[in-house]
XYZ file of C-alpha atoms in Angstrom:
722
model
C -0.108 -11.352 50.496
C -1.474 -14.925 50.361
C -3.778 -14.394 47.387
C -2.911 -12.543 44.158
C -4.977 -11.204 41.275
C -2.933 -11.941 38.146
C -3.372 -10.523 34.648
C -2.125 -13.447 32.537
C -0.763 -12.800 29.063
C -3.705 -14.342 27.247
C -6.104 -11.824 25.698
C -8.969 -14.333 25.683
C -8.880 -14.581 29.477
C -9.654 -12.065 32.159
C -7.577 -11.724 35.342
C -7.313 -14.866 37.472
C -6.655 -15.440 41.181
C -3.779 -17.546 42.514
C -2.379 -18.569 45.862
C 0.987 -17.067 46.815
C 3.095 -19.917 48.253
C 4.743 -19.475 51.635
C 8.043 -17.633 51.293
C 7.213 -16.061 47.906
C 7.052 -12.260 47.928
C 4.846 -10.497 45.366
C 3.365 -7.020 45.087
C 1.234 -5.167 42.524
C 3.302 -5.077 39.334
C 5.312 -8.232 40.083
C 5.927 -10.327 36.963
C 5.121 -13.941 37.743
C 4.765 -17.407 36.240
C 1.232 -18.756 36.658
C -0.159 -22.216 35.831
C -3.129 -22.544 33.467
C -4.084 -26.146 32.871
C -0.904 -27.909 31.751
C 0.656 -24.643 30.548
C 2.688 -21.951 32.281
C 1.916 -18.317 31.441
C 3.610 -15.034 32.224
C 1.393 -12.703 34.241
C 1.443 -9.458 36.189
C 0.085 -9.114 39.733
C -2.602 -6.423 39.860
C -4.674 -4.607 42.476
C -7.970 -6.561 42.728
C -10.029 -3.394 43.086
C -8.631 -2.044 39.784
C -8.929 -5.288 37.816
C -12.212 -7.066 38.627
C -12.418 -10.768 37.800
C -15.396 -12.738 36.535
C -13.823 -15.979 37.715
C -13.348 -15.486 41.471
C -13.114 -18.745 43.421
C -12.623 -19.699 47.043
C -9.184 -19.952 48.627
C -9.400 -23.752 48.672
C -9.605 -23.889 44.861
C -6.641 -21.610 44.126
C -3.543 -22.933 42.402
C -0.091 -21.838 43.513
C 1.963 -19.348 41.570
C 5.044 -21.076 40.172
C 7.579 -18.288 40.495
C 8.497 -14.605 40.337
C 10.817 -13.229 37.667
C 13.920 -11.354 38.893
C 12.751 -8.144 37.214
C 11.498 -4.897 38.698
C 7.687 -4.805 39.123
C 5.715 -2.697 36.645
C 5.351 0.669 38.379
C 1.967 2.144 39.284
C 2.014 4.852 36.552
C 2.592 2.187 33.875
C -0.190 0.028 35.316
C -2.539 3.026 35.221
C -1.538 3.620 31.583
C -2.288 -0.009 30.698
C -5.721 0.293 32.354
C -6.484 3.576 30.580
C -5.373 2.313 27.162
C -7.425 -0.877 27.506
C -10.483 1.084 28.619
C -10.251 3.908 26.046
C -9.452 1.723 23.027
C -11.724 -1.151 24.124
C -8.818 -3.613 24.102
C -8.107 -6.615 26.362
C -5.826 -5.448 29.216
C -3.541 -8.440 28.571
C -2.979 -7.286 24.971
C -1.827 -3.901 26.261
C 0.269 -5.314 29.103
C 2.041 -7.618 26.649
C 3.606 -4.527 25.018
C 5.295 -3.715 28.348
C 6.757 -7.243 28.476
C 8.037 -7.144 24.910
C 11.174 -9.206 25.616
C 10.464 -12.426 27.506
C 14.176 -13.269 27.703
C 14.760 -9.967 29.522
C 12.677 -11.203 32.462
C 15.298 -13.795 33.342
C 18.348 -13.038 35.438
C 21.807 -11.988 34.300
C 23.066 -13.877 31.277
C 26.337 -14.392 29.496
C 27.094 -15.613 25.999
C 30.257 -16.980 24.464
C 31.810 -14.775 21.791
C 35.029 -15.312 19.876
C 37.996 -13.182 18.816
C 41.240 -13.776 16.938
C 44.300 -14.863 18.937
C 46.897 -14.071 16.273
C 47.755 -17.757 15.891
C 47.995 -18.980 12.278
C 46.697 -22.573 11.863
C 49.008 -25.186 10.388
C 46.342 -26.074 7.843
C 45.274 -22.806 6.170
C 42.483 -23.093 3.603
C 41.314 -20.223 1.390
C 38.134 -19.955 3.519
C 40.110 -19.769 6.764
C 42.443 -17.162 5.305
C 39.509 -15.081 4.124
C 37.757 -15.376 7.490
C 40.775 -14.319 9.574
C 41.561 -11.412 7.236
C 38.024 -10.010 7.364
C 37.398 -10.702 11.056
C 40.452 -8.676 12.090
C 39.749 -7.212 15.538
C 36.033 -8.005 15.483
C 34.528 -9.998 18.322
C 31.165 -11.764 18.153
C 29.064 -14.884 18.114
C 30.001 -17.685 15.715
C 27.211 -16.751 13.305
C 28.167 -13.048 13.472
C 31.831 -13.758 12.689
C 30.762 -16.103 9.886
C 28.751 -13.235 8.393
C 31.701 -10.840 8.725
C 34.079 -13.335 7.127
C 31.521 -14.385 4.523
C 32.120 -18.052 5.378
C 30.098 -20.860 6.965
C 29.685 -21.370 10.714
C 31.755 -24.574 10.362
C 34.805 -22.573 9.244
C 34.593 -20.389 12.368
C 34.176 -23.425 14.626
C 37.197 -25.036 12.973
C 39.315 -21.934 13.627
C 38.243 -21.953 17.277
C 39.101 -25.654 17.581
C 42.674 -25.111 16.376
C 43.204 -22.040 18.589
C 43.073 -19.306 15.942
C 39.988 -17.931 17.720
C 39.512 -17.861 21.486
C 36.278 -17.932 23.483
C 35.322 -14.912 25.574
C 32.491 -14.938 28.116
C 30.455 -11.750 27.652
C 27.752 -10.257 29.868
C 24.969 -9.468 27.386
C 23.446 -7.000 29.840
C 26.488 -4.735 29.743
C 25.511 -1.126 30.457
C 25.085 1.452 27.718
C 27.433 4.435 27.541
C 25.916 7.471 29.210
C 25.214 10.600 27.131
C 27.046 13.786 28.099
C 24.661 16.775 28.213
C 27.597 19.172 27.687
C 29.435 17.213 24.963
C 28.697 19.587 22.054
C 26.264 22.271 23.162
C 25.000 24.132 20.071
C 25.006 27.856 19.401
C 21.281 28.621 19.416
C 19.585 31.631 17.865
C 17.672 34.022 20.167
C 14.341 32.405 19.206
C 15.771 28.944 19.835
C 17.219 29.957 23.214
C 13.850 31.319 24.329
C 12.060 28.164 23.223
C 14.665 25.902 24.823
C 14.455 27.785 28.132
C 10.695 27.160 28.250
C 11.128 23.439 27.611
C 13.966 23.110 30.133
C 11.827 24.828 32.763
C 9.178 22.178 32.175
C 11.706 19.407 32.870
C 13.000 20.969 36.091
C 9.445 21.625 37.330
C 8.772 17.846 37.364
C 5.077 18.217 36.616
C 2.712 17.204 33.837
C 3.019 19.854 31.127
C 2.089 19.114 27.487
C 3.763 21.586 25.108
C 3.464 21.962 21.343
C 6.818 22.873 19.757
C 5.574 24.404 16.502
C 8.395 25.308 14.131
C 8.690 25.517 10.363
C 10.775 22.836 8.642
C 14.467 23.575 9.181
C 13.873 25.818 12.214
C 15.946 23.622 14.530
C 13.209 21.958 16.590
C 15.466 18.972 17.296
C 18.286 21.146 18.649
C 15.774 22.969 20.844
C 14.200 19.913 22.415
C 17.687 18.399 22.805
C 18.217 21.087 25.457
C 15.264 19.667 27.396
C 16.754 16.183 26.965
C 20.079 17.518 28.323
C 18.271 18.899 31.371
C 16.712 15.494 32.071
C 20.125 13.801 31.690
C 21.667 16.215 34.199
C 18.987 15.196 36.701
C 19.665 11.507 36.057
C 16.162 10.993 34.664
C 15.138 9.082 31.554
C 13.863 10.499 28.260
C 11.804 8.784 25.580
C 11.869 10.195 22.037
C 9.143 8.741 19.797
C 9.765 8.683 16.033
C 7.079 7.817 13.470
C 9.247 5.666 11.169
C 11.898 3.023 11.831
C 13.824 4.404 8.831
C 14.363 7.677 10.723
C 16.011 5.943 13.672
C 19.577 5.636 12.359
C 19.885 9.274 11.133
C 18.493 10.388 14.501
C 20.988 8.210 16.415
C 23.851 9.797 14.479
C 22.514 13.297 15.121
C 22.073 12.514 18.811
C 25.631 11.174 19.089
C 27.007 14.378 17.554
C 25.273 16.350 20.317
C 25.706 14.033 23.331
C 28.806 11.982 22.491
C 27.096 8.570 22.344
C 24.065 7.087 20.650
C 20.850 6.664 22.637
C 19.242 3.277 23.221
C 17.158 2.264 20.212
C 13.888 0.319 20.360
C 12.168 -0.872 17.191
C 11.106 -4.027 15.390
C 14.458 -4.403 13.643
C 16.388 -5.301 16.819
C 17.761 -8.797 17.412
C 16.463 -10.647 20.453
C 19.695 -10.048 22.385
C 19.514 -6.341 21.591
C 15.896 -6.144 22.761
C 16.807 -7.929 25.973
C 19.708 -5.605 26.724
C 17.645 -2.497 25.957
C 14.637 -3.666 28.002
C 16.754 -4.425 31.075
C 18.656 -1.132 30.819
C 15.368 0.767 30.509
C 13.714 -1.062 33.407
C 16.741 -0.513 35.654
C 17.001 3.189 34.777
C 20.491 2.789 33.312
C 19.343 3.758 29.804
C 18.947 7.518 30.110
C 17.639 8.210 26.582
C 15.570 5.845 24.446
C 14.537 6.554 20.870
C 11.954 4.301 19.381
C 8.825 3.554 17.438
C 5.382 3.676 19.052
C 5.819 0.363 20.927
C 8.594 1.922 23.049
C 5.873 3.939 24.770
C 4.861 0.978 26.967
C 8.342 -0.020 28.181
C 8.869 -0.061 31.986
C 11.004 3.074 32.436
C 12.325 3.237 35.990
C 12.634 7.025 36.261
C 10.994 8.740 33.298
C 11.463 12.505 33.223
C 10.506 13.596 29.692
C 8.669 12.357 26.593
C 9.246 13.894 23.146
C 6.995 13.050 20.178
C 8.864 14.049 17.030
C 6.763 14.705 13.895
C 3.753 14.515 16.225
C 1.271 15.017 13.363
C 2.276 11.760 11.647
C -0.565 9.308 11.045
C 1.837 6.360 11.386
C 1.652 6.916 15.149
C -1.788 5.254 14.912
C -1.509 1.482 15.396
C -3.759 -0.300 12.885
C -3.254 -3.887 14.081
C -3.802 -5.475 17.489
C -4.508 -2.688 19.980
C -5.701 0.250 17.843
C -4.073 2.996 19.910
C -2.669 6.375 18.862
C 0.847 6.767 20.282
C 0.591 10.575 20.366
C -2.452 10.509 22.636
C -1.219 7.609 24.768
C 2.126 9.418 25.220
C 0.287 12.425 26.634
C -1.550 10.121 29.036
C 1.677 8.420 30.104
C 3.170 11.829 30.829
C 0.071 12.642 32.898
C 0.359 9.451 34.965
C 4.131 9.929 35.373
C 3.653 13.654 36.217
C 6.261 14.756 33.653
C 6.382 17.105 30.637
C 5.646 15.915 27.105
C 6.769 17.812 23.986
C 4.888 17.464 20.683
C 7.258 18.677 17.943
C 5.866 19.397 14.475
C 6.045 21.801 11.567
C 2.422 20.988 10.708
C 0.561 20.177 13.944
C -2.629 18.137 13.727
C -5.920 19.986 14.129
C -6.576 17.924 17.270
C -3.339 19.268 18.799
C -4.062 22.834 17.701
C -7.460 22.622 19.359
C -5.861 21.556 22.650
C -3.659 24.670 22.432
C -6.715 26.840 21.681
C -8.463 25.445 24.761
C -5.438 26.226 26.915
C -4.732 22.582 27.751
C -1.398 22.560 25.905
C 1.229 25.294 25.992
C 2.724 26.409 22.672
C 6.298 27.339 21.764
C 6.878 28.701 18.250
C 9.928 28.792 15.977
C 8.747 30.974 13.071
C 11.917 31.032 10.937
C 14.606 28.695 9.655
C 17.922 28.466 11.436
C 20.851 30.583 10.274
C 20.977 31.795 6.677
C 18.468 29.260 5.384
C 15.215 30.623 3.984
C 11.906 28.886 3.317
C 11.742 27.619 -0.282
C 9.730 29.349 -2.994
C 6.681 27.266 -3.944
C 4.935 27.254 -7.332
C 1.966 25.245 -8.598
C 2.058 23.676 -12.059
C -1.424 23.353 -13.555
C -1.316 19.957 -15.285
C -4.261 20.947 -17.484
C -2.561 24.102 -18.766
C 0.990 22.672 -18.742
C 0.635 18.908 -19.287
C 3.657 16.596 -19.516
C 4.521 15.137 -22.901
C 2.401 12.163 -23.953
C 3.476 9.067 -22.027
C 5.382 11.168 -19.481
C 4.548 12.368 -15.958
C 6.984 15.225 -15.293
C 5.788 18.620 -16.541
C 8.111 20.627 -18.845
C 8.673 23.426 -16.314
C 9.830 20.910 -13.696
C 12.102 19.208 -16.258
C 13.774 22.561 -16.971
C 14.246 23.203 -13.235
C 15.804 19.757 -12.777
C 18.213 20.378 -15.651
C 19.276 23.705 -14.114
C 19.708 22.090 -10.695
C 21.940 19.380 -12.138
C 24.017 22.036 -13.911
C 24.634 23.707 -10.528
C 25.704 20.320 -9.057
C 22.819 20.455 -6.596
C 20.387 17.691 -5.652
C 16.706 17.207 -6.507
C 13.847 15.241 -4.980
C 10.761 14.023 -6.848
C 7.935 12.956 -4.540
C 5.126 10.540 -5.380
C 3.447 8.618 -2.573
C 2.966 5.458 -4.596
C 5.356 2.514 -4.457
C 6.219 0.261 -7.389
C 6.158 0.887 -11.131
C 2.420 1.132 -11.789
C -0.617 0.813 -9.498
C -2.553 -1.265 -12.036
C -1.706 -3.737 -14.799
C -4.319 -4.682 -17.398
C -4.649 -6.530 -20.677
C -5.171 -4.247 -23.663
C -6.903 -7.103 -25.526
C -9.604 -8.221 -23.073
C -9.373 -5.628 -20.282
C -8.398 -8.139 -17.568
C -7.106 -6.398 -14.426
C -4.744 -8.098 -12.022
C -6.316 -8.237 -8.574
C -4.950 -9.775 -5.366
C -6.525 -13.196 -4.673
C -6.720 -12.340 -0.961
C -7.844 -8.692 -1.065
C -10.074 -6.416 -3.114
C -7.017 -4.482 -4.245
C -5.087 -4.216 -7.506
C -1.722 -5.889 -7.788
C 1.079 -3.330 -8.084
C 3.858 -3.985 -10.583
C 7.393 -3.790 -9.166
C 9.860 -3.899 -12.046
C 12.934 -3.780 -9.813
C 12.091 -7.304 -8.604
C 9.916 -8.383 -11.579
C 6.894 -9.063 -9.404
C 3.251 -8.120 -8.969
C 2.612 -7.357 -5.296
C -0.330 -6.596 -3.029
C 0.548 -3.785 -0.638
C -2.137 -4.896 1.827
C -1.429 -8.592 2.445
C 2.045 -9.010 0.930
C 1.009 -11.545 -1.742
C 3.487 -11.582 -4.647
C 3.576 -13.377 -7.991
C 5.721 -13.175 -11.135
C 4.577 -10.906 -13.955
C 3.054 -13.365 -16.472
C 4.143 -13.574 -20.103
C 0.542 -13.845 -21.326
C -2.840 -12.623 -20.125
C -4.349 -15.303 -17.824
C -7.833 -14.426 -19.153
C -7.423 -14.412 -22.955
C -3.883 -15.853 -23.317
C -2.777 -12.888 -25.463
C 0.966 -12.320 -25.595
C 2.607 -8.907 -25.110
C -0.768 -7.412 -24.223
C -0.145 -6.368 -20.605
C 0.195 -2.634 -20.025
C 0.946 -0.648 -16.851
C -1.584 2.046 -15.953
C -0.541 5.099 -13.976
C 2.826 5.925 -12.403
C 4.623 4.682 -9.329
C 8.034 5.872 -8.173
C 9.842 3.238 -10.262
C 8.147 4.523 -13.420
C 9.083 8.114 -12.531
C 12.671 6.945 -11.963
C 12.705 5.377 -15.450
C 11.506 8.688 -16.906
C 14.248 10.543 -15.003
C 16.893 8.163 -16.372
C 15.608 8.716 -19.905
C 15.657 12.510 -19.451
C 18.979 12.670 -17.576
C 20.981 9.523 -18.430
C 24.127 10.786 -16.688
C 22.375 11.686 -13.413
C 22.758 9.333 -10.440
C 19.222 8.417 -9.367
C 17.993 6.632 -6.228
C 14.519 5.217 -5.552
C 13.709 5.632 -1.852
C 10.685 3.701 -0.556
C 9.970 1.109 2.124
C 10.966 -1.474 -0.495
C 14.513 -0.105 -0.681
C 14.909 1.380 2.823
C 13.652 -1.421 5.062
C 16.041 -1.044 8.004
C 17.926 1.652 9.936
C 21.154 0.422 8.337
C 19.729 0.972 4.842
C 18.587 4.459 5.884
C 22.081 5.255 7.165
C 23.569 4.068 3.869
C 21.193 6.373 1.960
C 22.117 9.354 4.142
C 25.830 8.690 3.638
C 25.378 8.559 -0.150
C 23.448 11.841 -0.127
C 26.024 13.584 2.043
C 28.844 12.312 -0.205
C 26.870 13.592 -3.229
C 26.696 10.121 -4.753
C 23.039 10.836 -5.589
C 21.818 13.621 -7.866
C 18.076 12.884 -7.959
C 15.921 11.115 -5.375
C 12.594 9.644 -6.424
C 10.734 8.757 -3.245
C 7.545 8.213 -1.278
C 6.512 9.692 2.074
C 9.580 8.001 3.579
C 11.676 11.006 2.458
C 9.253 13.717 3.566
C 10.512 14.077 7.124
C 13.543 14.038 9.346
C 16.253 14.346 6.694
C 18.574 17.340 6.377
C 20.480 17.602 3.089
C 21.940 21.119 2.608
C 22.658 20.545 -1.089
C 19.085 19.486 -1.903
C 17.544 22.589 -3.445
C 14.730 21.358 -5.712
C 11.576 19.418 -4.795
C 8.955 18.351 -7.318
C 5.619 16.884 -6.225
C 4.484 14.682 -9.129
C 0.812 14.249 -8.172
C -0.276 16.561 -5.378
C -3.927 15.519 -5.800
C -3.264 11.857 -4.973
C -3.958 12.173 -1.244
C -7.237 14.026 -1.810
C -8.962 10.911 -3.189
C -10.993 8.513 -1.071
C -13.297 10.741 0.984
C -11.172 10.680 4.162
C -12.202 13.481 6.526
C -8.489 14.293 7.071
C -7.587 14.175 3.355
C -6.945 17.905 2.930
C -5.057 18.152 6.212
C -2.892 15.134 5.396
C -2.137 16.455 1.911
C -1.170 19.848 3.325
C 1.054 18.253 5.991
C 2.718 15.845 3.604
C 3.515 18.427 0.923
C 4.691 20.945 3.552
C 7.034 18.293 4.918
C 8.456 17.280 1.545
C 8.743 20.952 0.513
C 10.709 21.477 3.710
C 13.512 19.247 2.395
C 14.467 22.009 -0.092
C 16.879 24.827 0.693
C 17.802 23.775 4.236
C 21.352 25.095 3.838
C 22.751 28.349 2.508
C 21.489 27.663 -1.033
C 17.914 28.754 -1.813
C 15.266 26.100 -2.421
C 12.433 25.827 -4.932
C 9.339 23.606 -4.908
C 7.025 22.750 -7.820
C 3.642 21.197 -7.080
C 1.993 19.427 -10.024
C -1.794 19.500 -9.641
C -5.013 19.323 -11.632
C -6.701 21.575 -9.029
C -4.521 24.671 -8.508
C -7.568 26.605 -7.231
C -8.249 24.109 -4.422
C -7.873 25.670 -0.966
C -5.123 23.269 0.057
C -3.053 24.076 -3.063
C -3.523 27.824 -2.655
C -2.499 27.580 1.007
C 0.659 25.670 0.063
C 1.662 28.202 -2.603
C 0.870 31.261 -0.492
C 2.303 29.787 2.710
C -0.839 30.841 4.575
C -1.082 27.837 6.895
C -3.171 29.698 9.471
C -5.955 30.462 7.003
C -5.979 26.858 5.792
C -6.156 25.430 9.308
C -8.837 27.928 10.328
C -11.036 26.867 7.397
C -10.408 23.143 7.978
C -11.140 23.517 11.685
C -14.429 25.259 10.935
C -15.424 22.476 8.509
C -14.755 19.918 11.242
C -16.751 21.921 13.755
C -19.751 22.129 11.411
C -19.590 18.382 10.726
C -19.122 17.440 14.363
C -15.953 15.619 13.342
C -12.855 15.236 15.569
C -11.805 17.116 17.611
C -15.368 18.433 18.023
C -17.044 15.029 17.871
C -16.224 11.366 18.278
C -15.859 8.556 15.736
C -15.512 4.834 16.354
C -15.315 2.171 13.672
C -16.653 -1.344 14.138
C -15.062 -3.776 11.686
C -16.608 -7.231 11.241
C -14.577 -9.818 9.328
C -14.601 -13.518 8.568
C -13.445 -15.958 5.910
C -17.159 -16.821 5.643
C -18.834 -13.859 3.901
C -22.339 -14.877 5.006
C -21.306 -15.152 8.663
C -19.608 -11.742 8.548
C -22.647 -10.119 6.946
C -25.094 -11.694 9.410
C -22.978 -10.581 12.367
C -22.675 -7.051 10.971
C -26.452 -6.892 10.513
C -26.985 -8.206 14.067
C -24.744 -5.460 15.421
C -26.544 -2.860 13.297
C -30.029 -4.019 14.422
C -28.924 -3.979 18.058
C -27.487 -0.461 17.930
C -28.610 1.591 20.938
C -30.677 4.724 20.347
C -29.080 7.808 21.835
C -29.763 11.428 20.971
C -26.036 12.230 21.070
C -25.002 9.345 18.799
C -25.659 8.039 15.290
C -24.735 4.618 13.901
C -24.172 4.245 10.146
C -24.054 0.875 8.390
C -23.308 -1.903 8.162
C -21.830 -1.607 4.694
C -19.079 -3.466 2.846
C -15.747 -1.923 3.751
C -13.994 -0.028 0.923
C -11.406 -2.819 1.169
C -14.126 -5.479 1.209
C -11.675 -8.367 1.466
C -8.358 -8.226 3.280
C -6.011 -11.189 3.717
C -8.774 -13.570 2.716
C -11.332 -12.177 5.163
C -14.595 -10.510 4.074
C -15.094 -7.181 5.826
C -18.062 -4.991 6.804
C -17.951 -1.710 8.669
C -20.185 0.328 10.938
C -19.383 3.895 11.924
C -20.373 5.439 15.248
C -20.583 9.245 15.237
C -21.124 10.821 18.659
C -20.937 14.170 20.390
C -17.677 14.946 22.129
C -19.035 14.722 25.667
C -20.588 11.263 25.215
C -18.824 8.304 26.844
C -19.032 6.285 23.656
C -16.754 3.532 24.979
C -19.219 2.523 27.719
C -22.084 2.475 25.222
C -20.164 0.292 22.743
C -18.953 -1.993 25.539
C -22.522 -2.619 26.755
C -23.848 -2.875 23.182
C -21.384 -5.472 21.918
C -21.085 -7.211 25.287
C -24.719 -8.307 25.070
C -24.333 -9.975 21.666
C -23.086 -13.396 20.584
C -21.559 -14.200 17.217
C -19.756 -17.227 15.745
C -16.164 -17.809 16.833
C -15.034 -17.627 13.189
C -16.187 -13.974 13.057
C -13.857 -11.267 14.337
C -15.250 -7.949 15.610
C -12.751 -5.121 16.125
C -13.500 -1.669 17.509
C -11.304 1.208 16.309
C -11.778 4.229 18.577
C -10.724 7.521 16.931
C -10.061 5.820 13.559
C -7.556 7.234 11.087
C -8.217 4.680 8.361
C -11.692 4.176 6.928
C -10.889 1.368 4.480
């Protein structure tokens, strides 16, 4: 190969051609260093016929490739996935390929680092800091900064100890292999239903063919134990497994659960890893040494050497949809990766999405059901509390019947969970004198009061500011009042009602890392917490046998906003949080506070008739031509210049193609009309299922020009309409 088509990691550029110098060996998938002007860029060699270039030049004008990284080439199935994702989601191929090369340091050869450990030698000059450091370091080994953190001293103290011989240097290979999981370490005793389900999933692994399967089991039915048997089968064959989780906070509890079954933790991949950890994981995955990886959606694009199984846990979760950069849905891309790799993919959920249910109805996905909870556990009893007929006391948010149930639960030394999907203390702060409302300066969103940190915060752009002493509009003192409840306000009410109860607020503000999640789990298991007040972060993945009461503070909250999936999401979310109750031998009880107890979603939750609810929702979607029976695509136009954004949005609207199978609505100001200082307008494309809407949008937008300061983003199959 004397000439190479290279996809360089710059989304603004298409693929470019380079000369392959004499003696350099490259092939499709090779990761190379390519010159671009005075810069050097990472790129991937691609098949020219699959990646056309608009900038082809003659051989005499080609520049030489600079080098090839000592890393395995991206395999053909991964390259096909990158092509498909870029084409389906109308994204630059380089932006997708960059997710496969998520650790640039991993592309380099073997590396070592210098770590330090105690020698047992006591320095002649012993300061209090040195004494403290040596005592706390003990048998730990690590980098200077890591030992300084362990000893709670400065880096200089650690360097001083090394200089006098109290610590010795150790050369460590940072690409050391991960311990291999043992498929027979602690095989569980499965129920007959679980054994039947597991046998079906294991057969899919041994068949080594594309086979999407929905594992549909009620909360607490043991879905994880069942698909672990499929993971064990892949391990026995020496093939790799990827388990996708929707939340980083779920990673640490899952790692612990996995280790109890297989003897060691799997390889983790998420945004919380240090660079050295990402490097080690990436290289182990690309070499095939990492047999099981558990990660967030980005782990889907890693270069697995020998992938044999993909599991999507909590497959209904909307957080699998990426809302920044490449707007892909990890659930759907995972199915496509399994198709290209010719392997099975398991979608595990207690409340499968209507899109997934429709694939089962069409016969494209197999279905395995787990209808009952494992062992002696029973599904919790669910009651609705009509907030109109049984309102909370004035200035309170917890209804009297739920207060009584909490008091009884505490008396039995059992645990309770109050769920409200709203962070902070109050969603709105206003002045009672002049009516001034605190709004984010960068977004058309209210500032949320967080009393734990004494700040007003925007949950869209991250802007924070102190809570002022006086109203900035009228200068009135002591006139600011919180409006509505957040979890912090509910926690204050709980403390006032039950001053002796140990309460924990669990949100992304308090559980921001896997380590924090592990700490929370340990406190729950040790019964150091009596009452949890939490957001959707606690609705899934956790198993606390002593948690017997769940109260949903505002079940109607998710029904606001006009989202086509609002009822489905509300049903899924409340089913999931209800499923935290009564997972052990003790019976569980769930109270749902609502202003609309007659609403179909509330009646379905109380009666447990999920099939009737889904049948009605599916029929509504069919009548509206909404997914999965139709197609949506959002076009979002944004700019710091409002006039430029509006003019571009109108240009796109005027240029919309006329097609009998497609309608274009808008442009209109987005519900979140300003985000991070950018003015936003939206158009919505609604098309029939069979229409290739991507080609139409590509031709439509490709023929238009707009100012460079205007950003136009296409969101295929949108989940957010703000």
